[in-house]
Short mmCIF file of C-alpha atoms in Angstrom, two decimals:
data_model
loop_
_atom_site.label_atom_id
_atom_site.label_comp_id
_atom_site.label_asym_id
_atom_site.label_seq_id
_atom_site.Cartn_x
_atom_site.Cartn_y
_atom_site.Cartn_z
CA MET E 1 -95.43 131.56 -138.59
CA PRO E 2 -93.34 131.50 -141.78
CA TYR E 3 -95.38 131.20 -144.95
CA TYR E 4 -94.71 128.43 -147.46
CA PRO E 5 -96.63 128.23 -150.76
CA LYS E 6 -99.22 125.56 -151.51
CA HIS E 7 -98.55 125.61 -155.24
CA LYS E 8 -95.33 125.63 -157.24
CA VAL E 9 -94.55 129.33 -157.45
CA ARG E 10 -92.37 130.63 -160.30
CA ILE E 11 -91.06 134.20 -160.10
CA VAL E 12 -88.84 136.11 -162.52
CA THR E 13 -86.29 138.35 -160.77
CA ALA E 14 -84.04 141.03 -162.28
CA ALA E 15 -82.62 144.52 -161.88
CA SER E 16 -83.99 147.06 -164.32
CA LEU E 17 -82.37 148.45 -167.45
CA PHE E 18 -79.36 150.76 -166.86
CA ASP E 19 -79.23 149.53 -163.27
CA GLY E 20 -76.12 147.68 -162.15
CA HIS E 21 -77.21 147.45 -158.49
CA ASP E 22 -78.12 143.78 -158.16
CA ALA E 23 -77.16 143.26 -154.50
CA ALA E 24 -80.74 143.88 -153.30
CA ILE E 25 -82.46 141.58 -155.82
CA ASN E 26 -79.92 138.83 -155.08
CA ILE E 27 -80.80 138.96 -151.38
CA MET E 28 -84.53 138.97 -152.21
CA ARG E 29 -84.42 136.00 -154.59
CA ARG E 30 -82.35 133.92 -152.15
CA ILE E 31 -85.03 134.37 -149.48
CA MET E 32 -87.73 133.55 -152.05
CA GLN E 33 -85.85 130.34 -152.87
CA SER E 34 -85.73 129.47 -149.16
CA LYS E 35 -89.54 129.81 -149.11
CA GLY E 36 -89.86 127.15 -151.81
CA ALA E 37 -90.20 129.39 -154.87
CA GLU E 38 -88.60 128.59 -158.21
CA ILE E 39 -86.68 131.71 -159.24
CA ILE E 40 -85.86 132.47 -162.87
CA HIS E 41 -83.09 135.01 -162.34
CA LEU E 42 -82.02 137.34 -165.16
CA GLY E 43 -79.39 139.41 -163.39
CA HIS E 44 -79.00 143.16 -163.84
CA ASN E 45 -79.53 145.64 -166.69
CA ARG E 46 -82.59 143.91 -168.18
CA SER E 47 -85.11 145.63 -170.45
CA VAL E 48 -88.88 145.40 -170.12
CA ALA E 49 -89.12 143.37 -173.35
CA GLU E 50 -86.60 140.80 -172.06
CA ILE E 51 -88.34 140.48 -168.69
CA VAL E 52 -91.86 140.18 -170.15
CA GLU E 53 -90.76 137.67 -172.79
CA CYS E 54 -89.06 135.60 -170.08
CA ALA E 55 -92.12 135.71 -167.76
CA ILE E 56 -94.41 134.51 -170.58
CA GLU E 57 -92.04 131.78 -171.80
CA GLU E 58 -91.54 130.54 -168.24
CA ASP E 59 -95.27 130.82 -167.37
CA ALA E 60 -94.35 132.65 -164.17
CA GLN E 61 -96.89 133.90 -161.65
CA GLY E 62 -94.91 137.01 -160.78
CA ILE E 63 -92.11 139.40 -161.64
CA ALA E 64 -89.93 141.00 -158.94
CA ILE E 65 -87.75 143.94 -159.99
CA THR E 66 -85.41 146.33 -158.22
CA SER E 67 -85.01 149.73 -159.88
CA TYR E 68 -82.59 152.39 -158.68
CA GLN E 69 -82.04 154.19 -162.00
CA GLY E 70 -84.74 156.85 -161.68
CA GLY E 71 -86.96 155.77 -164.56
CA HIS E 72 -89.11 153.43 -162.48
CA VAL E 73 -92.52 154.96 -163.27
CA GLU E 74 -92.16 154.52 -167.03
CA PHE E 75 -90.41 151.16 -166.59
CA PHE E 76 -93.12 149.53 -164.46
CA LYS E 77 -95.99 151.04 -166.44
CA TYR E 78 -94.56 149.81 -169.73
CA MET E 79 -94.13 146.35 -168.20
CA LYS E 80 -97.77 146.26 -167.15
CA ASP E 81 -98.90 147.49 -170.58
CA LEU E 82 -96.82 144.87 -172.39
CA LEU E 83 -98.18 142.03 -170.24
CA VAL E 84 -101.80 143.14 -170.78
CA GLU E 85 -101.25 143.60 -174.54
CA ASN E 86 -100.05 140.02 -174.81
CA GLY E 87 -102.94 138.54 -172.80
CA CYS E 88 -100.86 137.88 -169.69
CA GLY E 89 -102.25 140.47 -167.27
CA HIS E 90 -102.48 137.75 -164.60
CA ILE E 91 -98.70 137.95 -164.05
CA LYS E 92 -98.18 140.09 -160.98
CA ILE E 93 -95.51 142.78 -160.77
CA PHE E 94 -93.57 143.64 -157.61
CA GLY E 95 -90.87 146.25 -157.26
CA GLY E 96 -88.68 148.28 -154.98
CA GLY E 97 -86.04 150.93 -155.18
CA GLY E 98 -85.50 152.28 -151.69
CA GLY E 99 -85.78 156.04 -151.44
CA THR E 100 -85.52 156.57 -155.20
CA ILE E 101 -89.24 155.78 -155.57
CA LEU E 102 -91.27 158.56 -153.92
CA PRO E 103 -94.49 157.85 -151.97
CA SER E 104 -96.53 159.70 -154.61
CA GLU E 105 -94.96 157.51 -157.33
CA VAL E 106 -95.75 154.39 -155.31
CA ARG E 107 -99.43 155.39 -155.18
CA GLU E 108 -99.40 156.19 -158.90
CA LEU E 109 -97.98 152.77 -159.78
CA HIS E 110 -100.41 150.96 -157.47
CA ASN E 111 -103.31 152.77 -159.13
CA TYR E 112 -101.96 151.77 -162.53
CA GLY E 113 -102.15 148.07 -161.65
CA ILE E 114 -98.72 147.24 -160.26
CA THR E 115 -99.32 144.68 -157.50
CA ARG E 116 -96.94 146.16 -154.93
CA ILE E 117 -94.05 148.61 -154.78
CA TYR E 118 -92.21 148.22 -151.48
CA SER E 119 -90.93 151.38 -149.80
CA PRO E 120 -88.48 151.88 -146.91
CA ASP E 121 -91.52 152.26 -144.63
CA ASP E 122 -92.71 148.79 -145.70
CA GLY E 123 -89.29 147.46 -144.79
CA ARG E 124 -89.53 148.94 -141.32
CA LYS E 125 -93.07 147.64 -140.75
CA MET E 126 -92.92 144.23 -142.42
CA GLY E 127 -89.23 143.40 -142.26
CA LEU E 128 -87.29 141.83 -145.10
CA GLU E 129 -88.78 138.37 -144.64
CA GLY E 130 -92.27 139.82 -144.32
CA MET E 131 -91.99 141.56 -147.69
CA ILE E 132 -90.76 138.35 -149.33
CA GLU E 133 -93.59 136.33 -147.80
CA ASP E 134 -96.04 138.91 -149.15
CA VAL E 135 -94.64 138.44 -152.67
CA VAL E 136 -94.79 134.65 -152.45
CA LYS E 137 -98.31 134.71 -150.96
CA ASN E 138 -99.59 136.93 -153.79
CA CYS E 139 -98.08 134.56 -156.37
CA ASP E 140 -99.36 131.40 -154.70
CA PHE E 141 -102.04 130.46 -157.22
CA ALA E 142 -102.32 127.63 -159.73
CA VAL E 143 -102.05 128.13 -163.48
CA ASN E 144 -103.65 124.77 -164.25
CA GLY E 145 -106.62 125.74 -166.39
CA ASN E 146 -107.74 128.47 -164.01
CA LEU E 147 -106.23 131.19 -166.19
CA SER E 148 -107.37 131.65 -169.75
CA ILE E 149 -105.06 132.68 -172.58
CA SER E 150 -106.77 135.28 -174.72
CA GLY E 151 -105.95 137.90 -177.30
CA GLU E 152 -103.20 138.08 -179.85
CA LEU E 153 -99.53 137.70 -178.96
CA LYS E 154 -97.96 141.07 -179.79
CA LEU E 155 -94.37 140.03 -179.16
CA GLU E 156 -92.41 139.31 -182.32
CA GLU E 157 -92.48 135.53 -181.87
CA VAL E 158 -92.80 132.93 -184.62
CA LYS E 159 -94.73 130.60 -182.25
CA ASP E 160 -97.40 131.44 -179.69
CA ILE E 161 -95.16 130.95 -176.67
CA ARG E 162 -98.09 131.35 -174.23
CA PHE E 163 -99.66 127.99 -175.15
CA ILE E 164 -96.27 126.26 -175.22
CA ALA E 165 -95.41 127.60 -171.76
CA ARG E 166 -98.81 126.70 -170.30
CA ALA E 167 -98.69 123.20 -171.77
CA ILE E 168 -95.31 122.56 -170.12
CA SER E 169 -96.68 123.91 -166.81
CA HIS E 170 -99.61 121.50 -167.05
CA ALA E 171 -97.20 118.64 -167.72
CA GLU E 172 -95.07 119.61 -164.69
CA ASN E 173 -98.15 119.75 -162.47
CA GLY E 174 -99.64 116.45 -163.72
CA GLN E 175 -102.46 118.00 -165.76
CA GLU E 176 -103.68 117.20 -169.28
CA PHE E 177 -102.19 119.48 -171.89
CA ASP E 178 -103.39 118.03 -175.21
CA LYS E 179 -105.98 120.77 -175.76
CA LEU E 180 -103.36 123.47 -175.34
CA LEU E 181 -101.41 122.00 -178.26
CA LEU E 182 -104.26 122.56 -180.74
CA PRO E 183 -103.56 126.31 -181.30
CA ILE E 184 -99.81 125.73 -181.67
CA ALA E 185 -99.67 122.35 -183.42
CA ASN E 186 -97.67 122.50 -186.62
CA ASN E 187 -99.27 120.64 -189.54
CA GLU E 188 -95.87 119.32 -190.59
CA SER E 189 -94.66 118.48 -187.09
CA GLY E 190 -95.62 114.83 -187.53
CA LYS E 191 -93.72 114.56 -190.82
CA LYS E 192 -90.39 116.16 -189.97
CA ILE E 193 -87.86 115.21 -187.35
CA SER E 194 -86.91 117.73 -184.66
CA PRO E 195 -83.52 116.46 -183.49
CA VAL E 196 -82.61 116.82 -179.83
CA LEU E 197 -79.10 117.81 -178.73
CA GLY E 198 -78.42 116.86 -175.12
CA ILE E 199 -75.82 118.93 -173.28
CA THR E 200 -74.53 117.73 -169.94
CA GLY E 201 -71.46 118.20 -167.81
CA THR E 202 -70.12 119.13 -164.41
CA GLY E 203 -71.42 122.16 -162.56
CA GLY E 204 -69.56 125.33 -163.46
CA ALA E 205 -68.13 123.92 -166.71
CA GLY E 206 -69.89 126.64 -168.72
CA LYS E 207 -72.77 124.61 -170.18
CA SER E 208 -75.07 127.63 -170.42
CA SER E 209 -72.40 129.76 -172.09
CA VAL E 210 -71.69 127.02 -174.62
CA THR E 211 -75.43 126.55 -175.21
CA ASP E 212 -75.84 130.27 -175.80
CA GLU E 213 -73.03 130.27 -178.38
CA ILE E 214 -74.55 127.27 -180.19
CA VAL E 215 -77.97 128.97 -180.31
CA ARG E 216 -76.38 132.18 -181.61
CA ARG E 217 -74.61 130.37 -184.43
CA PHE E 218 -77.67 128.28 -185.30
CA LEU E 219 -79.91 131.35 -185.62
CA TYR E 220 -77.25 133.20 -187.60
CA THR E 221 -76.49 130.30 -189.96
CA TYR E 222 -80.08 129.14 -190.57
CA THR E 223 -82.17 132.28 -190.82
CA ASP E 224 -85.41 130.36 -191.47
CA LYS E 225 -85.08 127.82 -188.66
CA THR E 226 -86.34 127.84 -185.07
CA VAL E 227 -84.75 126.49 -181.90
CA ALA E 228 -86.11 125.54 -178.47
CA VAL E 229 -83.95 125.27 -175.33
CA ILE E 230 -85.06 123.25 -172.32
CA SER E 231 -82.77 123.88 -169.37
CA VAL E 232 -82.85 121.95 -166.10
CA ASP E 233 -81.53 123.11 -162.73
CA PRO E 234 -81.66 121.29 -159.39
CA SER E 235 -84.26 121.89 -156.70
CA LYS E 236 -83.11 122.24 -153.10
CA LYS E 237 -84.05 119.10 -151.21
CA LYS E 238 -84.48 121.00 -147.95
CA THR E 239 -86.78 123.83 -149.11
CA GLY E 240 -88.06 122.76 -152.53
CA GLY E 241 -86.93 126.08 -153.98
CA ALA E 242 -84.68 126.40 -157.01
CA LEU E 243 -82.45 128.90 -158.75
CA LEU E 244 -83.13 128.62 -162.47
CA GLY E 245 -80.23 130.82 -163.47
CA ASP E 246 -79.23 129.63 -166.93
CA ARG E 247 -80.90 132.64 -168.56
CA ILE E 248 -78.24 134.93 -167.06
CA ARG E 249 -75.79 133.52 -169.62
CA MET E 250 -78.32 133.14 -172.46
CA ASN E 251 -78.09 136.37 -174.45
CA SER E 252 -79.06 135.04 -177.88
CA ILE E 253 -82.49 133.64 -176.99
CA HIS E 254 -84.10 137.09 -177.17
CA SER E 255 -85.20 136.27 -180.70
CA GLY E 256 -88.56 135.52 -182.25
CA ARG E 257 -87.20 132.20 -183.54
CA ALA E 258 -85.96 130.99 -180.14
CA TYR E 259 -87.85 129.66 -177.12
CA MET E 260 -86.42 128.74 -173.73
CA ARG E 261 -87.99 127.04 -170.74
CA SER E 262 -86.30 126.42 -167.40
CA LEU E 263 -87.33 123.34 -165.41
CA ALA E 264 -86.55 122.45 -161.80
CA THR E 265 -85.82 118.82 -160.97
CA ARG E 266 -88.49 118.95 -158.21
CA GLU E 267 -87.09 116.26 -155.94
CA SER E 268 -85.82 114.07 -158.78
CA ASP E 269 -82.61 112.31 -157.79
CA ILE E 270 -81.07 112.76 -161.23
CA ALA E 271 -79.86 115.78 -163.18
CA LEU E 272 -83.12 116.00 -165.16
CA SER E 273 -86.76 116.65 -164.36
CA LYS E 274 -89.08 113.69 -164.84
CA HIS E 275 -91.16 115.91 -167.15
CA VAL E 276 -88.35 116.50 -169.63
CA GLN E 277 -89.78 114.11 -172.24
CA GLU E 278 -93.17 115.82 -172.08
CA ALA E 279 -91.52 119.22 -172.54
CA ILE E 280 -89.61 117.88 -175.57
CA ASP E 281 -92.84 116.46 -177.03
CA ILE E 282 -94.58 119.82 -176.59
CA VAL E 283 -91.92 121.92 -178.35
CA ARG E 284 -91.66 119.25 -181.03
CA ALA E 285 -95.43 119.42 -181.57
CA ALA E 286 -95.08 123.21 -181.88
CA GLY E 287 -92.79 122.62 -184.86
CA PHE E 288 -89.39 123.75 -183.60
CA ASP E 289 -86.64 122.68 -185.98
CA PHE E 290 -83.93 122.07 -183.36
CA ILE E 291 -84.25 121.24 -179.65
CA ILE E 292 -81.46 121.65 -177.10
CA LEU E 293 -81.75 119.94 -173.71
CA GLU E 294 -79.33 121.16 -171.05
CA SER E 295 -79.07 119.18 -167.84
CA ALA E 296 -78.11 120.32 -164.38
CA GLY E 297 -74.52 119.76 -163.24
CA VAL E 298 -73.78 116.04 -163.10
CA GLY E 299 -71.32 113.74 -161.38
CA GLN E 300 -68.93 111.28 -162.99
CA SER E 301 -71.44 108.42 -163.21
CA ASP E 302 -74.48 110.31 -164.53
CA ALA E 303 -75.49 109.62 -168.13
CA SER E 304 -79.26 110.06 -167.80
CA ILE E 305 -79.46 112.60 -170.64
CA LEU E 306 -78.86 109.81 -173.18
CA ASP E 307 -82.47 108.63 -172.76
CA TYR E 308 -83.85 111.88 -174.16
CA CYS E 309 -81.51 113.06 -176.93
CA ASP E 310 -80.43 112.05 -180.42
CA VAL E 311 -76.96 113.56 -180.10
CA SER E 312 -75.18 114.10 -176.78
CA MET E 313 -72.41 116.52 -175.83
CA TYR E 314 -70.36 116.46 -172.64
CA VAL E 315 -68.95 119.78 -171.41
CA MET E 316 -65.95 119.72 -169.09
CA THR E 317 -62.99 121.91 -168.13
CA PRO E 318 -59.24 121.27 -167.96
CA GLU E 319 -59.51 121.24 -164.15
CA TYR E 320 -60.77 117.65 -163.73
CA GLY E 321 -57.94 116.50 -161.46
CA ALA E 322 -55.61 113.60 -162.16
CA ALA E 323 -55.74 111.80 -165.51
CA SER E 324 -57.14 108.72 -163.74
CA GLN E 325 -60.32 110.69 -162.99
CA LEU E 326 -61.17 110.55 -166.71
CA GLU E 327 -61.63 106.79 -166.46
CA LYS E 328 -64.57 107.33 -164.11
CA ILE E 329 -66.57 109.67 -166.39
CA ASN E 330 -69.38 107.67 -167.98
CA MET E 331 -70.17 110.26 -170.64
CA LEU E 332 -66.73 109.82 -172.24
CA ASP E 333 -68.04 106.40 -173.34
CA TYR E 334 -71.23 107.72 -174.92
CA ALA E 335 -70.90 111.41 -175.86
CA ASP E 336 -71.03 112.16 -179.59
CA VAL E 337 -69.13 115.40 -179.02
CA ILE E 338 -66.88 116.45 -176.13
CA CYS E 339 -66.37 120.12 -175.36
CA LEU E 340 -63.32 121.06 -173.30
CA ASN E 341 -64.43 124.53 -172.27
CA LYS E 342 -62.41 127.30 -170.58
CA PHE E 343 -59.55 126.38 -172.88
CA ASP E 344 -57.67 129.54 -171.93
CA LYS E 345 -56.86 128.04 -168.54
CA ALA E 346 -53.33 126.94 -167.75
CA GLY E 347 -52.71 123.30 -168.67
CA ALA E 348 -55.53 123.17 -171.25
CA LEU E 349 -53.36 121.61 -173.99
CA ASP E 350 -52.21 118.85 -171.62
CA ALA E 351 -55.83 118.23 -170.62
CA LEU E 352 -56.87 117.98 -174.28
CA MET E 353 -54.15 115.39 -174.90
CA GLU E 354 -55.29 113.31 -171.89
CA VAL E 355 -58.97 113.47 -172.86
CA ARG E 356 -58.11 112.36 -176.40
CA LYS E 357 -56.13 109.41 -175.03
CA GLN E 358 -58.99 108.35 -172.77
CA TYR E 359 -61.55 108.70 -175.58
CA LYS E 360 -59.42 106.45 -177.82
CA ARG E 361 -59.15 103.86 -175.04
CA ASN E 362 -62.89 103.95 -174.28
CA ASN E 363 -63.88 103.57 -177.94
CA ALA E 364 -60.98 101.36 -179.13
CA LEU E 365 -59.91 103.97 -181.67
CA TRP E 366 -56.25 103.05 -181.53
CA THR E 367 -55.30 104.30 -185.00
CA ALA E 368 -57.50 107.42 -185.11
CA MET E 369 -55.86 110.79 -185.69
CA ASP E 370 -56.33 113.41 -182.96
CA GLU E 371 -57.94 115.83 -185.42
CA GLU E 372 -60.58 113.22 -186.33
CA LEU E 373 -61.84 112.87 -182.76
CA PRO E 374 -65.02 114.75 -181.76
CA ILE E 375 -63.16 116.64 -179.01
CA VAL E 376 -62.89 120.43 -179.22
CA GLY E 377 -61.26 122.98 -176.95
CA THR E 378 -63.41 126.10 -176.55
CA THR E 379 -63.50 129.41 -174.73
CA ALA E 380 -67.21 130.22 -174.78
CA SER E 381 -66.71 133.54 -173.01
CA LYS E 382 -64.63 134.84 -175.92
CA PHE E 383 -66.29 136.57 -178.87
CA ASN E 384 -66.28 134.54 -182.10
CA ASP E 385 -64.12 131.83 -180.55
CA GLU E 386 -62.54 129.59 -183.17
CA GLY E 387 -63.06 126.55 -180.94
CA VAL E 388 -66.80 127.23 -180.61
CA ASN E 389 -67.02 127.67 -184.40
CA LYS E 390 -65.46 124.23 -184.87
CA LEU E 391 -67.69 122.79 -182.14
CA PHE E 392 -70.85 124.09 -183.85
CA ILE E 393 -69.86 122.49 -187.16
CA LYS E 394 -69.12 119.14 -185.48
CA ILE E 395 -72.49 119.25 -183.67
CA ILE E 396 -74.49 119.99 -186.82
CA LYS E 397 -72.68 117.27 -188.76
CA ALA E 398 -73.29 114.77 -185.94
CA VAL E 399 -77.00 115.70 -185.78
CA GLU E 400 -77.43 115.40 -189.53
CA ALA E 401 -75.56 112.07 -189.65
CA LYS E 402 -77.50 110.44 -186.80
CA THR E 403 -81.00 111.75 -187.62
CA ASN E 404 -80.87 112.08 -191.43
CA THR E 405 -81.88 115.71 -191.01
CA THR E 406 -80.58 118.52 -193.17
CA PHE E 407 -80.80 122.06 -191.86
CA GLY E 408 -79.16 123.45 -195.00
CA GLN E 409 -75.95 121.94 -196.31
CA GLN E 410 -74.94 124.93 -198.44
CA LYS E 411 -75.20 127.29 -195.47
CA LEU E 412 -73.13 124.99 -193.25
CA GLU E 413 -70.40 124.73 -195.88
CA ALA E 414 -70.33 128.52 -196.20
CA THR E 415 -69.99 128.82 -192.44
CA GLU E 416 -67.16 126.28 -192.41
CA ILE E 417 -65.25 127.97 -195.24
CA ASN E 418 -65.70 131.54 -194.03
CA GLN E 419 -65.04 130.71 -190.41
CA SER E 420 -62.94 133.54 -189.02
CA ILE E 421 -60.08 132.96 -186.61
CA SER E 422 -60.64 135.16 -183.63
CA SER E 423 -57.87 136.74 -181.60
CA PHE E 424 -57.75 137.09 -177.87
CA ILE E 425 -58.94 140.43 -176.55
CA VAL E 426 -56.60 139.79 -173.64
CA PRO E 427 -53.80 137.30 -174.53
CA PRO E 428 -53.37 134.40 -172.09
CA ASN E 429 -50.00 135.71 -170.94
CA ARG E 430 -51.66 139.02 -170.02
CA VAL E 431 -54.74 137.80 -168.17
CA ARG E 432 -53.26 139.35 -165.02
CA TYR E 433 -52.82 142.74 -166.64
CA LEU E 434 -55.01 144.54 -164.10
CA SER E 435 -53.01 142.99 -161.28
CA GLU E 436 -49.82 144.02 -163.03
CA ILE E 437 -51.07 147.61 -163.33
CA ALA E 438 -52.00 147.68 -159.63
CA GLU E 439 -48.67 146.11 -158.67
CA THR E 440 -46.75 148.65 -160.78
CA SER E 441 -48.70 151.50 -159.19
CA ARG E 442 -47.97 150.22 -155.68
CA THR E 443 -44.28 149.76 -156.52
CA TYR E 444 -44.08 153.31 -157.86
CA GLN E 445 -45.85 154.71 -154.82
CA ASN E 446 -43.43 152.91 -152.50
CA TRP E 447 -40.50 154.31 -154.51
CA VAL E 448 -41.94 157.84 -154.29
CA ASN E 449 -42.34 157.50 -150.52
CA GLU E 450 -38.73 156.31 -150.19
CA GLN E 451 -37.40 159.18 -152.33
CA ALA E 452 -39.52 161.70 -150.39
CA ALA E 453 -38.14 160.37 -147.10
CA LEU E 454 -34.56 160.65 -148.41
CA ALA E 455 -35.18 164.20 -149.64
CA SER E 456 -36.67 165.12 -146.26
CA LYS E 457 -33.63 163.75 -144.39
CA LEU E 458 -31.26 165.51 -146.79
CA TYR E 459 -33.15 168.77 -146.26
CA LYS E 460 -32.90 168.40 -142.48
CA ILE E 461 -29.15 167.70 -142.58
CA GLU E 462 -28.51 170.66 -144.87
CA GLY E 463 -30.57 172.81 -142.51
CA THR E 464 -28.52 171.63 -139.55
CA ILE E 465 -25.26 172.43 -141.38
CA GLU E 466 -26.53 175.91 -142.27
CA ALA E 467 -27.58 176.52 -138.65
CA LEU E 468 -24.15 175.54 -137.37
CA LYS E 469 -22.51 177.95 -139.82
CA GLU E 470 -24.79 180.76 -138.70
CA LEU E 471 -23.81 180.12 -135.07
CA GLY E 472 -20.20 180.55 -136.07
CA THR E 473 -19.14 177.08 -135.04
CA ASP E 474 -15.71 176.28 -136.30
CA GLY E 475 -16.07 173.66 -139.00
CA THR E 476 -18.87 171.20 -139.59
CA PRO E 477 -18.99 167.80 -137.90
CA GLU E 478 -17.65 165.22 -140.33
CA ASN E 479 -20.47 162.77 -139.58
CA LEU E 480 -23.04 165.30 -140.88
CA GLU E 481 -21.17 165.71 -144.15
CA THR E 482 -20.85 161.94 -144.46
CA ALA E 483 -24.60 161.46 -143.86
CA LYS E 484 -25.40 164.18 -146.39
CA GLN E 485 -23.22 162.51 -149.00
CA ARG E 486 -24.77 159.09 -148.36
CA PHE E 487 -28.37 160.31 -148.63
CA ALA E 488 -27.52 162.33 -151.76
CA GLU E 489 -26.16 159.18 -153.43
CA GLN E 490 -29.34 157.23 -152.63
CA LEU E 491 -31.52 159.92 -154.19
CA SER E 492 -32.25 159.20 -157.88
CA ILE E 493 -30.74 161.47 -160.55
CA ASN E 494 -34.17 162.68 -161.66
CA CYS E 495 -35.19 163.52 -158.10
CA SER E 496 -31.92 165.38 -157.55
CA LYS E 497 -32.59 167.44 -160.69
CA LEU E 498 -36.14 168.18 -159.55
CA LEU E 499 -34.89 169.41 -156.16
CA LYS E 500 -32.09 171.46 -157.75
CA HIS E 501 -34.46 173.25 -160.15
CA TRP E 502 -37.39 173.48 -157.72
CA PRO E 503 -36.89 177.22 -156.95
CA GLU E 504 -37.17 177.94 -160.69
CA VAL E 505 -40.45 175.97 -160.89
CA VAL E 506 -41.85 177.89 -157.89
CA LYS E 507 -40.85 181.17 -159.51
CA LYS E 508 -42.65 180.22 -162.75
CA TYR E 509 -45.91 179.44 -160.95
CA ASN E 510 -45.74 182.62 -158.84
CA ALA E 511 -45.90 184.72 -162.00
CA ASP E 512 -49.14 186.06 -163.44
CA PHE E 513 -48.89 183.84 -166.50
CA PHE E 514 -47.41 180.44 -167.24
CA GLU E 515 -45.62 180.68 -170.57
CA TYR E 516 -44.54 177.90 -172.91
CA GLU E 517 -43.66 177.73 -176.59
CA VAL E 518 -45.40 175.68 -179.28
CA ARG E 519 -44.18 175.93 -182.90
CA ASP E 520 -42.40 179.23 -182.33
CA LYS E 521 -45.54 180.66 -180.70
CA VAL E 522 -45.63 181.66 -177.02
CA ILE E 523 -48.72 180.36 -175.20
CA LYS E 524 -49.70 182.24 -172.02
CA GLN E 525 -51.99 180.64 -169.43
CA PRO E 526 -53.23 182.81 -166.52
CA LEU E 527 -52.08 181.52 -163.15
CA THR E 528 -54.30 183.73 -161.00
CA THR E 529 -57.92 184.63 -160.66
CA THR E 530 -59.50 187.69 -159.08
CA SER E 531 -62.26 187.40 -156.49
CA LEU E 532 -65.28 189.71 -156.28
CA SER E 533 -63.43 191.75 -153.65
CA GLY E 534 -60.46 192.20 -155.98
CA THR E 535 -58.19 189.76 -154.16
CA ARG E 536 -55.60 188.08 -156.35
CA ILE E 537 -55.89 184.30 -155.82
CA PRO E 538 -53.25 181.98 -157.31
CA LYS E 539 -54.54 178.88 -159.09
CA VAL E 540 -51.45 176.86 -158.12
CA VAL E 541 -49.61 177.33 -154.84
CA LEU E 542 -46.14 175.83 -154.44
CA GLY E 543 -44.00 176.05 -151.34
#
């Protein structure tokens, strides 16, 4: 009988550092999701510090890693040590690496405290689904008060992320969490305002990438401030599992001043978990200066994020369909800032014009200038994108205006003045450059094949003419001479020269040395080598 967990199981999955082979872990985590597990997926090439920090922040029961890079013993041992050092030894570690992990190394890691390293023999005995069920079964335990948090947090974090993570887990599971807030409560948290930025938009619009860029700029601009990110992804209605994959795009949260927690909607019919407000209250009680709430992908009518945020931002792409579709998007009525991401796509400028028109109609801003509207075109995937720089400034100004909060006016002005205009690494008109290279290579190869075929035919005709002369036949058939002339005309000038001088090239490479002149000096390169038996072996053989 297939095994399904009794508790909400959260597992962090990744491929190890210097390992780009993520096909195996992707298959594993998909099966885990089908078993009802909530998977926080990090992707490939992840360090121990990143994985451990993620597991603690997400209050996961387990970590599942594939490692094919050869350093698995040190990698898994260091992971276990780091978890124990930070008082989180209850988090179980699972791993696999096919034949790269030897049986003796498997035993060594098991003895060290790694829960299970799966070998090819385990795959043959248990099957793929059996191994996954074993992982889920080992992680099927509650974290509601049954696990104590002890010892000092050794990670370089400004806040004790263990209590924050456990408090959010208690809230998700319907348990009291007030006592967990005592060790992390900030004395000034009741006095200051922690503004909430709500980010919503369609699935695939690049919300996580935009969020990552905003966090990066916030941490860079305000070096004494902290930020918390609460990200929501949908649960599968059929299995209850979820892919919490926003961390794949979040590269700037690996900072002591940043905290991130992924939430699954858990059967909620909206783009947000019903425990979002409790999660916001917890990170606010911990004293975070800025809170970002990112929703799951939404439809045209969804505006549920407005109930939880002070400032809202809608992220969309130029590929929304006909202009009439804009009239159906609820968030264009309410969003404080609109981000038109993937602005390098074809038709982006036309889309920006249409969105501006619709925003003016929705808000009766008939006389407003386009530059005054809170609508920015961005390319979040581009380094130091000018659009994202403008977007960040508009967001901070909107937050400060609506909440009477000041993060640091002087620093924002400096950022605005010194904002650098980035250039495209690959210009828009060259985005197909790899295709162009491949197409040029194929065209050249086809041309070479054609020229080689012509040269071969020309060689055969000349051979036939020579044979007829040797036989003493009177004259040469005119059709052969005509064919020879026609093929010779089709052969390119360069190819004709190469064929004409080919005997000279062969003669050069049959010599003992290849000689060429550089700055009036003759350079001699040996063209032969001598075997142990004294046989002269040419390095280059031409026919």
